[in-house]
Short mmCIF file of C-alpha atoms in Angstrom, two decimals:
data_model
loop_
_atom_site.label_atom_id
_atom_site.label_comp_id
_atom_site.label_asym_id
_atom_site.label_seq_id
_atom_site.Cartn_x
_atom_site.Cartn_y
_atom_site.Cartn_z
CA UNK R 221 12.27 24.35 9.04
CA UNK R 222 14.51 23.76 5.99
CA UNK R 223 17.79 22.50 8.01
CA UNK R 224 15.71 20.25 9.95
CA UNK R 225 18.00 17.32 9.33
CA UNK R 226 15.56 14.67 11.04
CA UNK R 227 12.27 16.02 8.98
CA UNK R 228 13.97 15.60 5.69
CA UNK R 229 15.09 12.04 7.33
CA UNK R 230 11.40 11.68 8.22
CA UNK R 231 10.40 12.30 4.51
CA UNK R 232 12.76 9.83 2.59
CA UNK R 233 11.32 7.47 5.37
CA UNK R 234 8.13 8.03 4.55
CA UNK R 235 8.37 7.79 0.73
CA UNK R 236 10.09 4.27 1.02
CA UNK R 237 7.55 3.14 3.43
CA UNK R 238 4.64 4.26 0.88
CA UNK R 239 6.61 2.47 -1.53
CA UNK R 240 7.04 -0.88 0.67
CA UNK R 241 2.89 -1.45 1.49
CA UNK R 242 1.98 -0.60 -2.13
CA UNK R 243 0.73 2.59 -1.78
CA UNK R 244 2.64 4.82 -4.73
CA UNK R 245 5.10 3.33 -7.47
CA UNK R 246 8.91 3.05 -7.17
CA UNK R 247 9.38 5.55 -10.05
CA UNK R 248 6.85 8.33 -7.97
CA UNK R 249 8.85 7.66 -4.73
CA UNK R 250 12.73 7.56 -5.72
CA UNK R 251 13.17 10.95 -6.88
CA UNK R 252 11.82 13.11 -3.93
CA UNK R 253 13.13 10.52 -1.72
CA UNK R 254 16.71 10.70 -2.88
CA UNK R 255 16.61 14.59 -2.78
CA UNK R 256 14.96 14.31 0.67
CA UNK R 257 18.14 11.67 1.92
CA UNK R 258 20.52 13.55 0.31
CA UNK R 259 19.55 17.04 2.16
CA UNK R 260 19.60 14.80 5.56
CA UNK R 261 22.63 13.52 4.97
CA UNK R 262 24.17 16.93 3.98
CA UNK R 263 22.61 18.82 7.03
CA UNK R 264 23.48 16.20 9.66
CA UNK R 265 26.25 13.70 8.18
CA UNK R 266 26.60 12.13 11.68
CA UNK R 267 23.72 11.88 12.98
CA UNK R 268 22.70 7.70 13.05
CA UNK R 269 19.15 8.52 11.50
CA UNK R 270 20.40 10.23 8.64
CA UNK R 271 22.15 7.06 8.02
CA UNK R 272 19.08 4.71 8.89
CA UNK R 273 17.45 6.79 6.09
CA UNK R 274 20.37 6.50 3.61
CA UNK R 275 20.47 2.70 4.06
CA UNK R 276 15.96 2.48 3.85
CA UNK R 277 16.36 4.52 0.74
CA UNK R 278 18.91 2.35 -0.77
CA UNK R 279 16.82 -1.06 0.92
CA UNK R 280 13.95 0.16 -0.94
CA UNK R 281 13.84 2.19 -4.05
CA UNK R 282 17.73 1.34 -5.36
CA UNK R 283 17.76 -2.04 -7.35
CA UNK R 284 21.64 -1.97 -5.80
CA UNK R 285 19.58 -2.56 -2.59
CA UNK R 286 23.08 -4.34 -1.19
CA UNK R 287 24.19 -0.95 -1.04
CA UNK R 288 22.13 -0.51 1.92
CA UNK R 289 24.01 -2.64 4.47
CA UNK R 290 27.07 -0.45 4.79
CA UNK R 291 24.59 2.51 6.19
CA UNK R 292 22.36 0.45 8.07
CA UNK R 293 25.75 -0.51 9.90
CA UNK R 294 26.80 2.86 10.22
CA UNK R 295 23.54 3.95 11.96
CA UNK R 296 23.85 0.87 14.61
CA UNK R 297 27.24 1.24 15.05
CA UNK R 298 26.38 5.22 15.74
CA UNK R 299 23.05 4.29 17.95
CA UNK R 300 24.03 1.03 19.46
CA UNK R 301 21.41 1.58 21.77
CA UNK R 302 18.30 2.55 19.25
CA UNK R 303 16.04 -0.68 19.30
CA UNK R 304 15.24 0.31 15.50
CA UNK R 305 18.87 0.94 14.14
CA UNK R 306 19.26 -2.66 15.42
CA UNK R 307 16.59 -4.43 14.21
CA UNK R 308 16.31 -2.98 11.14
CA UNK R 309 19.60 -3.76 10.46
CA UNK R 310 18.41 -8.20 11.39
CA UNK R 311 15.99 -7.25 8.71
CA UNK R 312 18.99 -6.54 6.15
CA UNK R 313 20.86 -9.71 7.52
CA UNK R 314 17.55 -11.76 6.70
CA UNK R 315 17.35 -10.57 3.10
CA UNK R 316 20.91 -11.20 2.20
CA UNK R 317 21.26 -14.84 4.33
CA UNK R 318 22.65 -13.98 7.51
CA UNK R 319 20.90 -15.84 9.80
CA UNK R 320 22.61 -16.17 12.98
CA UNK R 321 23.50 -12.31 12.76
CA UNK R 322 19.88 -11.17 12.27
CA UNK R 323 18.79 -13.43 15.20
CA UNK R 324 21.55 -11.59 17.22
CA UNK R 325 20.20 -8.27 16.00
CA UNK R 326 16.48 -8.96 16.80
CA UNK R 327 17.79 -10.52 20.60
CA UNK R 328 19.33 -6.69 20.46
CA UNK R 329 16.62 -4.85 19.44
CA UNK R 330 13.82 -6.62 21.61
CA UNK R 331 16.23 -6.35 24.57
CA UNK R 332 17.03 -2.45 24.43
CA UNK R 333 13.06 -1.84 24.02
CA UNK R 334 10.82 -4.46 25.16
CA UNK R 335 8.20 -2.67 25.62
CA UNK R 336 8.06 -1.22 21.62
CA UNK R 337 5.14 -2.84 19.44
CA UNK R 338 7.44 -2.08 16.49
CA UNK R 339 10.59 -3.66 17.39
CA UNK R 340 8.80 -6.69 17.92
CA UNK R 341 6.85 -6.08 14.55
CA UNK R 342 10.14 -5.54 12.86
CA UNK R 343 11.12 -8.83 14.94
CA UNK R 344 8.25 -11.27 13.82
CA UNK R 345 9.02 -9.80 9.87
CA UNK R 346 12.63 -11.55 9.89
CA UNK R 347 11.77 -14.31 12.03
CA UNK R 348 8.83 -15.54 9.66
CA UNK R 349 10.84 -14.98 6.86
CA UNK R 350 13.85 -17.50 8.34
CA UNK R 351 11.01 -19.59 9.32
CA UNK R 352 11.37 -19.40 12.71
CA UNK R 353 7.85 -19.99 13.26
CA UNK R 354 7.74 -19.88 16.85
CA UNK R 355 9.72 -16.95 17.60
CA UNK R 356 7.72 -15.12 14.98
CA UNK R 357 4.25 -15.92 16.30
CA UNK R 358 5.68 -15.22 19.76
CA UNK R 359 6.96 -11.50 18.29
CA UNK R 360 3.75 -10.58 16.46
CA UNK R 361 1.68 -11.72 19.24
CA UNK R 362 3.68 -9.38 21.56
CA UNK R 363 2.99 -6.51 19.00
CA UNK R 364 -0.62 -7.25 19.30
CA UNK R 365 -0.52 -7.37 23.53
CA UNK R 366 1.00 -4.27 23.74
CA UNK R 367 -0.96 -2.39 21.07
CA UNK R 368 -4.33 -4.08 20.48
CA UNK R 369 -5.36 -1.85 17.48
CA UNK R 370 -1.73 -2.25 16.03
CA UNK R 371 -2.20 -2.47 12.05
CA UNK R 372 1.12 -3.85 11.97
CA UNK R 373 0.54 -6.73 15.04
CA UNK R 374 -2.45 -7.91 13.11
CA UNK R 375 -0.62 -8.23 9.51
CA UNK R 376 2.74 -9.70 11.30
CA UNK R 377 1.24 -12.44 13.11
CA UNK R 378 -0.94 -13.32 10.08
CA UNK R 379 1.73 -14.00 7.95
CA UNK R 380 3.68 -15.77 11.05
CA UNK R 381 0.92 -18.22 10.94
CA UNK R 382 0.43 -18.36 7.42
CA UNK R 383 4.46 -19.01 6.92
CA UNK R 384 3.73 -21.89 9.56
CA UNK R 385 1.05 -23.46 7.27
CA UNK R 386 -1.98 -22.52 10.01
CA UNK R 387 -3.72 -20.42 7.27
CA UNK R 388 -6.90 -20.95 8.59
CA UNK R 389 -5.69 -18.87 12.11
CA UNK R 390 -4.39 -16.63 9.99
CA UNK R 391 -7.64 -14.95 8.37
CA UNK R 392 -9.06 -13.70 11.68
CA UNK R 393 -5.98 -11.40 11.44
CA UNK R 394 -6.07 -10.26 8.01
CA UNK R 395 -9.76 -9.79 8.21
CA UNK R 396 -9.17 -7.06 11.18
CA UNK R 397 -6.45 -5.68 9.09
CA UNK R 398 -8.75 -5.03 6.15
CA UNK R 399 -11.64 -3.77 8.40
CA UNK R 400 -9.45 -0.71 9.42
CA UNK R 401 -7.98 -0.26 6.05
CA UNK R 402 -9.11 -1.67 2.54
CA UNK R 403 -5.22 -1.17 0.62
CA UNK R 404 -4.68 -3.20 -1.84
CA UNK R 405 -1.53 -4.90 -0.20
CA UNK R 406 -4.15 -5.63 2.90
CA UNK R 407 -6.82 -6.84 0.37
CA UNK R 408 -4.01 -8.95 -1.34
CA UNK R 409 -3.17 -10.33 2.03
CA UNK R 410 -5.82 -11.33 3.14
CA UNK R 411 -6.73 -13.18 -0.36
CA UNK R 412 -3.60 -15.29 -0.27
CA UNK R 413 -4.82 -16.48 3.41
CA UNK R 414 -8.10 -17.55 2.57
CA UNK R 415 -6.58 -18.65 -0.25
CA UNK R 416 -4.28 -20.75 1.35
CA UNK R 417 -6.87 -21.87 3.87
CA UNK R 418 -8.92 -22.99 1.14
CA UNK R 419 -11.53 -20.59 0.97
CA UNK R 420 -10.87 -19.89 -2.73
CA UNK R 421 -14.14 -18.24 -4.05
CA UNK R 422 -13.72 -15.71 -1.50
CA UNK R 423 -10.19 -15.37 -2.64
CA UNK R 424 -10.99 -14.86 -5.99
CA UNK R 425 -13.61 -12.20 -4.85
CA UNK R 426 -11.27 -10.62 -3.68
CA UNK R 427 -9.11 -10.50 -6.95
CA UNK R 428 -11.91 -9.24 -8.90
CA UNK R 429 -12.56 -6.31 -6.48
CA UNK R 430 -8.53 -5.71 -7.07
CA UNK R 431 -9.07 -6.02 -10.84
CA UNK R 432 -12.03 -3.54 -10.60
CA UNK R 433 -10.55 -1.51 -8.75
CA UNK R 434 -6.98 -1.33 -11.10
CA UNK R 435 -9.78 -0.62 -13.46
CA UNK R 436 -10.60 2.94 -12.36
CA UNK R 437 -7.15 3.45 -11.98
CA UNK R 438 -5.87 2.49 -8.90
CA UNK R 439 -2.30 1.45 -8.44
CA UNK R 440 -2.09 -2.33 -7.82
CA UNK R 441 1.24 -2.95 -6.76
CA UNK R 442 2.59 -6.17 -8.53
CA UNK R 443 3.21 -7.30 -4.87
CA UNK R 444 -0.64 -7.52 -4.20
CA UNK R 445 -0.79 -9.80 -7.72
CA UNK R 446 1.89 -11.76 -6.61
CA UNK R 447 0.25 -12.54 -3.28
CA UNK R 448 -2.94 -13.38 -5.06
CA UNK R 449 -1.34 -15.61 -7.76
CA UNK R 450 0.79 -17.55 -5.28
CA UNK R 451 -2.36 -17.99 -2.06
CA UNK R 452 -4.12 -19.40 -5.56
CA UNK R 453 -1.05 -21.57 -6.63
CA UNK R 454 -1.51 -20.10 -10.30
CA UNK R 455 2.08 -20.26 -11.64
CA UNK R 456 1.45 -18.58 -14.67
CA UNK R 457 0.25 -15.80 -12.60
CA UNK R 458 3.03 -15.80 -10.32
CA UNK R 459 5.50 -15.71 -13.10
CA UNK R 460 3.35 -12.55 -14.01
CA UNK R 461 3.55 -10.97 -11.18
CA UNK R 462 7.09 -11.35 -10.90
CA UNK R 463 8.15 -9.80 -14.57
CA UNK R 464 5.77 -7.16 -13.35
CA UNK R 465 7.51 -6.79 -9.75
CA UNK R 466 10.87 -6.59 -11.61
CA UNK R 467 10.25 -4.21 -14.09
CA UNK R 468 8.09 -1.86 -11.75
CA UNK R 469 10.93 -2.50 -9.20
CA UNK R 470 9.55 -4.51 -5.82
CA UNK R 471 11.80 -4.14 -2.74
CA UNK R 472 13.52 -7.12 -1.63
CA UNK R 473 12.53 -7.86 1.88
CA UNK R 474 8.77 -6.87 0.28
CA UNK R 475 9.08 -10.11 -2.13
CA UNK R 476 10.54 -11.71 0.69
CA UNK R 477 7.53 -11.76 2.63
CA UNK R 478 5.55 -14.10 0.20
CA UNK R 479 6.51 -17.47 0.88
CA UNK R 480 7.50 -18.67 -3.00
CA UNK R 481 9.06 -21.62 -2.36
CA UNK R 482 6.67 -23.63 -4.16
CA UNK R 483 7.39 -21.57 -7.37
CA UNK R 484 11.17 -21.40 -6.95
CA UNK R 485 12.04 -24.78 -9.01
CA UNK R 486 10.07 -23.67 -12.06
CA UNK R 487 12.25 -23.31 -14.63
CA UNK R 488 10.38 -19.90 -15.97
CA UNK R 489 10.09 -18.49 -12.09
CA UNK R 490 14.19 -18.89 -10.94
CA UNK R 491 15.84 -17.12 -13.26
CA UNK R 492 13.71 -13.90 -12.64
CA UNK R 493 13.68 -14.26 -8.65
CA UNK R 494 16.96 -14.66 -9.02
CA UNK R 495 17.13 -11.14 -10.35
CA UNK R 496 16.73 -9.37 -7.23
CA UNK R 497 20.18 -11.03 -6.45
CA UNK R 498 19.32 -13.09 -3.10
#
């Protein structure tokens, strides 16, 4: 159905999701999303997921990624009671500094759909990334009650702990992550935990299966080497991986979910993280 307005919606989604976990490059994505947004948009101008799309499209594939506030407030304001209008929107307020607004958001969200594994997902993402380590764990282990096989519950609450310096709790979770899928940003994941938990041999196992493996051509998002370099506190790596994220183009609340404030005082590391315009 051509003038399906939500299935062209559905597409640009799915391209910018591909895009945020690693799977396909910015430059493969950004094209057929923006002619898949831009048919939505023209089909169904005010409808509120048409507008969700516009504003993920702009979150993730436009380096004006600021841009994507103004539609993410348009779809909310239009669906003020869609749990993922809202929170997606505290997910935007996290990424440019908003703090007390995304909490509001995420109260929003969680309250309209309680019962949704994803809103709390979405939920534990900004809360771990404000470092509100409590509410985060809380979140992602909600995800994980109410969807036991939840991909998303096991990476969320990993990170939660990880973010909350309990590396060591976090591997269990990575671990079942990578048992039902071996991505690269899953791999890279769990590297940086037992990384950070000290395990580093079998972190750096890990990198050399990710080298191999960029070696017969798979794409290695410079996400996954960033997430490697920093569980292995290698700042020359880091520094690579970030000239690498910004010329392939990483999405902001993607670098936002590796905790870099070790590396942010380096003199080499600020002036390119500060690129993304935080």
């Amino acid at each position: 159905d051509s003038k399906n307005a939500l299935a062209h919606a559905g597409l640009a989604d799915c391209y910018a999701v591909l895009t945020y976990f690693g799977w396909i490059p910015p430059a493969a994505a950004r094209e057929p999303a923006l002619a898949a947004v831009t048919r939505a948009i023209q089909l169904a101008p005010d409808q509120w997921e048409t507008s969700f799309s516009q504003g993920l499209y702009h979150y993730t594939l436009e380096r004006q990624w600021r841009d994507a506030g103004a539609h993410f407030e348009r779809a909310a304001a239009r669906a003020p009671r869609a749990a993922l209008a809202q929170a997606y929107l505290g997910l935007f307020y996290v990424t440019v500094g908003l703090r007390e607004r995304a909490v509001a958001q995420f109260a929003l969200g969680l309250d309209l759909d309680p019962l949704s594994p994803l809103v709390h997902y979405l939920a534990s993402m900004g809360y771990a990334t404000m470092d509100h380590h409590e509410a985060a764990e809380h979140a992602g282990r909600r995800a994980l009650e109410m969807s036991p096989d939840y991909a998303g519950g096991f990476w969320v609450l990993g990170r939660a702990l990880c973010r909350a310096g309990r590396a060591a709790e976090a591997v269990p979770y990575f671990e079942s992550l990578v048992q039902r899928s071996r991505s690269p940003f899953d791999v890279g994941w769990l590297a940086y935990g037992l990384a950070r938990a000290g395990r580093r041999s079998e972190a750096e196992v890990l990198a050399s299966e990710l080298d191999q493996r960029a070696g017969r051509g798979e794409f290695i998002a410079p996400i996954v080497r960033l997430l490697v370099a920093a569980g292995l506190d290698d700042r020359s790596l880091v520094r690579a991986a970030l000239v690498d994220a910004l010329t392939t183009w990483t999405p902001p609340l993607t670098l936002k979910a590796v905790d870099l404030s070790p590396f942010v005082d380096d003199p080499e590391i600020a002036p390119l993280y500060a690129q993304w315009g935080f």
